[in-house]
PDB file of C-alpha atoms in Angstrom:
ATOM      1  CA  MET Z   1     183.056 136.772  58.562  1.00 44.00           C
ATOM      2  CA  THR Z   2     179.348 136.866  58.523  1.00 43.00           C
ATOM      3  CA  THR Z   3     177.493 133.932  58.606  1.00 44.00           C
ATOM      4  CA  GLN Z   4     174.093 133.624  57.484  1.00 48.00           C
ATOM      5  CA  PRO Z   5     171.712 131.650  59.929  1.00 46.00           C
ATOM      6  CA  MET Z   6     170.936 128.282  58.628  1.00 51.00           C
ATOM      7  CA  VAL Z   7     167.309 127.205  58.628  1.00 57.00           C
ATOM      8  CA  GLU Z   8     166.219 124.095  60.380  1.00 68.00           C
ATOM      9  CA  LEU Z   9     164.423 121.838  58.343  1.00 86.00           C
ATOM     10  CA  ASP Z  10     161.803 119.904  60.676  1.00 92.00           C
ATOM     11  CA  LYS Z  11     160.412 117.093  58.700  1.00 95.00           C
ATOM     12  CA  GLU Z  12     156.976 117.012  60.302  1.00 95.00           C
ATOM     13  CA  GLU Z  13     156.646 121.043  59.912  1.00 95.00           C
ATOM     14  CA  LEU Z  14     157.284 120.379  55.903  1.00 95.00           C
ATOM     15  CA  ARG Z  15     154.725 117.448  56.035  1.00 96.00           C
ATOM     16  CA  THR Z  16     152.210 119.533  57.688  1.00 96.00           C
ATOM     17  CA  THR Z  17     153.018 122.473  55.152  1.00 95.00           C
ATOM     18  CA  LEU Z  18     152.862 120.228  51.999  1.00 95.00           C
ATOM     19  CA  ALA Z  19     149.309 118.484  53.591  1.00 97.00           C
ATOM     20  CA  ASP Z  20     148.050 121.741  54.120  1.00 97.00           C
ATOM     21  CA  VAL Z  21     148.639 123.005  50.584  1.00 95.00           C
ATOM     22  CA  ILE Z  22     147.465 119.756  48.904  1.00 95.00           C
ATOM     23  CA  ASP Z  23     144.486 119.616  51.453  1.00 95.00           C
ATOM     24  CA  VAL Z  24     145.164 116.103  52.853  1.00 97.00           C
ATOM     25  CA  ALA Z  25     145.767 114.976  56.448  1.00 97.00           C
ATOM     26  CA  PRO Z  26     149.369 115.031  57.369  1.00 97.00           C
ATOM     27  CA  ALA Z  27     149.289 111.206  58.067  1.00 97.00           C
ATOM     28  CA  GLU Z  28     148.616 110.689  54.127  1.00 97.00           C
ATOM     29  CA  ILE Z  29     151.872 111.677  53.287  1.00 97.00           C
ATOM     30  CA  GLY Z  30     154.287 108.931  54.012  1.00 96.00           C
ATOM     31  CA  ASP Z  31     158.318 109.410  53.277  1.00 96.00           C
ATOM     32  CA  SER Z  32     157.453 107.402  49.848  1.00 96.00           C
ATOM     33  CA  THR Z  33     154.091 109.015  49.238  1.00 96.00           C
ATOM     34  CA  ASP Z  34     153.996 109.924  45.388  1.00 95.00           C
ATOM     35  CA  PHE Z  35     152.700 113.084  44.979  1.00 94.00           C
ATOM     36  CA  LEU Z  36     151.106 112.414  41.226  1.00 93.00           C
ATOM     37  CA  ASP Z  37     150.219 109.215  41.577  1.00 94.00           C
ATOM     38  CA  ASP Z  38     149.136 108.627  45.276  1.00 96.00           C
ATOM     39  CA  LEU Z  39     147.798 112.075  46.050  1.00 95.00           C
ATOM     40  CA  GLY Z  40     146.811 113.066  42.475  1.00 94.00           C
ATOM     41  CA  VAL Z  41     148.537 116.539  42.727  1.00 93.00           C
ATOM     42  CA  ASP Z  42     148.084 118.002  39.049  1.00 92.00           C
ATOM     43  CA  SER Z  43     150.418 120.745  37.979  1.00 88.00           C
ATOM     44  CA  LEU Z  44     148.989 123.782  39.280  1.00 92.00           C
ATOM     45  CA  LEU Z  45     148.886 122.431  42.772  1.00 93.00           C
ATOM     46  CA  LEU Z  46     152.704 121.397  42.369  1.00 89.00           C
ATOM     47  CA  LEU Z  47     153.266 124.814  41.309  1.00 90.00           C
ATOM     48  CA  GLU Z  48     151.391 126.116  44.508  1.00 93.00           C
ATOM     49  CA  LEU Z  49     153.687 123.934  46.691  1.00 92.00           C
ATOM     50  CA  VAL Z  50     156.760 125.318  45.014  1.00 91.00           C
ATOM     51  CA  VAL Z  51     155.439 128.685  45.530  1.00 93.00           C
ATOM     52  CA  VAL Z  52     154.849 128.081  49.307  1.00 95.00           C
ATOM     53  CA  LEU Z  53     157.930 126.413  49.831  1.00 93.00           C
ATOM     54  CA  GLU Z  54     160.188 129.279  48.217  1.00 93.00           C
ATOM     55  CA  LYS Z  55     158.577 131.656  50.237  1.00 95.00           C
ATOM     56  CA  ARG Z  56     158.583 129.813  53.342  1.00 93.00           C
ATOM     57  CA  TYR Z  57     162.379 128.612  53.366  1.00 92.00           C
ATOM     58  CA  ARG Z  58     163.429 131.715  51.057  1.00 92.00           C
ATOM     59  CA  VAL Z  59     164.897 129.289  48.289  1.00 93.00           C
ATOM     60  CA  LYS Z  60     164.360 129.126  44.645  1.00 94.00           C
ATOM     61  CA  PHE Z  61     163.640 125.731  42.811  1.00 92.00           C
ATOM     62  CA  SER Z  62     164.569 125.182  38.875  1.00 90.00           C
ATOM     63  CA  GLU Z  63     161.726 123.677  36.715  1.00 83.00           C
ATOM     64  CA  GLN Z  64     163.848 120.220  36.537  1.00 87.00           C
ATOM     65  CA  GLU Z  65     163.890 120.198  40.294  1.00 88.00           C
ATOM     66  CA  MET Z  66     160.337 120.437  40.539  1.00 83.00           C
ATOM     67  CA  ARG Z  67     159.681 117.571  38.453  1.00 82.00           C
ATOM     68  CA  THR Z  68     162.217 115.224  40.056  1.00 87.00           C
ATOM     69  CA  ALA Z  69     160.876 115.796  43.676  1.00 90.00           C
ATOM     70  CA  ARG Z  70     157.954 113.525  43.251  1.00 91.00           C
ATOM     71  CA  THR Z  71     157.746 111.815  46.755  1.00 94.00           C
ATOM     72  CA  PHE Z  72     157.933 113.418  50.132  1.00 95.00           C
ATOM     73  CA  ARG Z  73     161.167 111.910  50.825  1.00 95.00           C
ATOM     74  CA  ASP Z  74     162.751 113.669  47.390  1.00 94.00           C
ATOM     75  CA  ALA Z  75     161.162 116.807  48.561  1.00 93.00           C
ATOM     76  CA  TYR Z  76     162.749 116.568  51.729  1.00 94.00           C
ATOM     77  CA  ALA Z  77     166.229 115.885  50.603  1.00 93.00           C
ATOM     78  CA  LEU Z  78     166.163 118.701  48.236  1.00 93.00           C
ATOM     79  CA  LEU Z  79     164.819 121.164  50.376  1.00 93.00           C
ATOM     80  CA  GLY Z  80     167.291 120.174  52.621  1.00 92.00           C
ATOM     81  CA  SER Z  81     170.191 120.519  50.294  1.00 91.00           C
ATOM     82  CA  LYS Z  82     168.748 124.143  49.438  1.00 90.00           C
ATOM     83  CA  LEU Z  83     169.153 125.099  52.923  1.00 87.00           C
ATOM     84  CA  VAL Z  84     172.595 124.204  53.629  1.00 76.00           C
ATOM     85  CA  VAL Z  85     174.875 127.191  54.075  1.00 54.00           C
ATOM     86  CA  SER Z  86     178.018 126.810  52.384  1.00 43.00           C
ATOM     87  CA  GLY Z  87     180.922 128.118  54.083  1.00 40.00           C
TER      88      GLY Z  87
END
């Protein structure tokens, strides 16, 4: 039986990655920060965020998932659920 290594999801690393793409300080992204309302993320920037996360964590997001992850907490939970390795 082969098992895939589980990718550890570091909350602060994710916060820093998102901040880099959005071009804000990581401190500006609180757990309940809304990407659209609080940070002014538009659809093109959201797409760039998704591409960066998909490449870095080797996951895929559906269009519906992209729309529902509006806060950092949502994005962290969604990404965490994608990284769970089923046995």
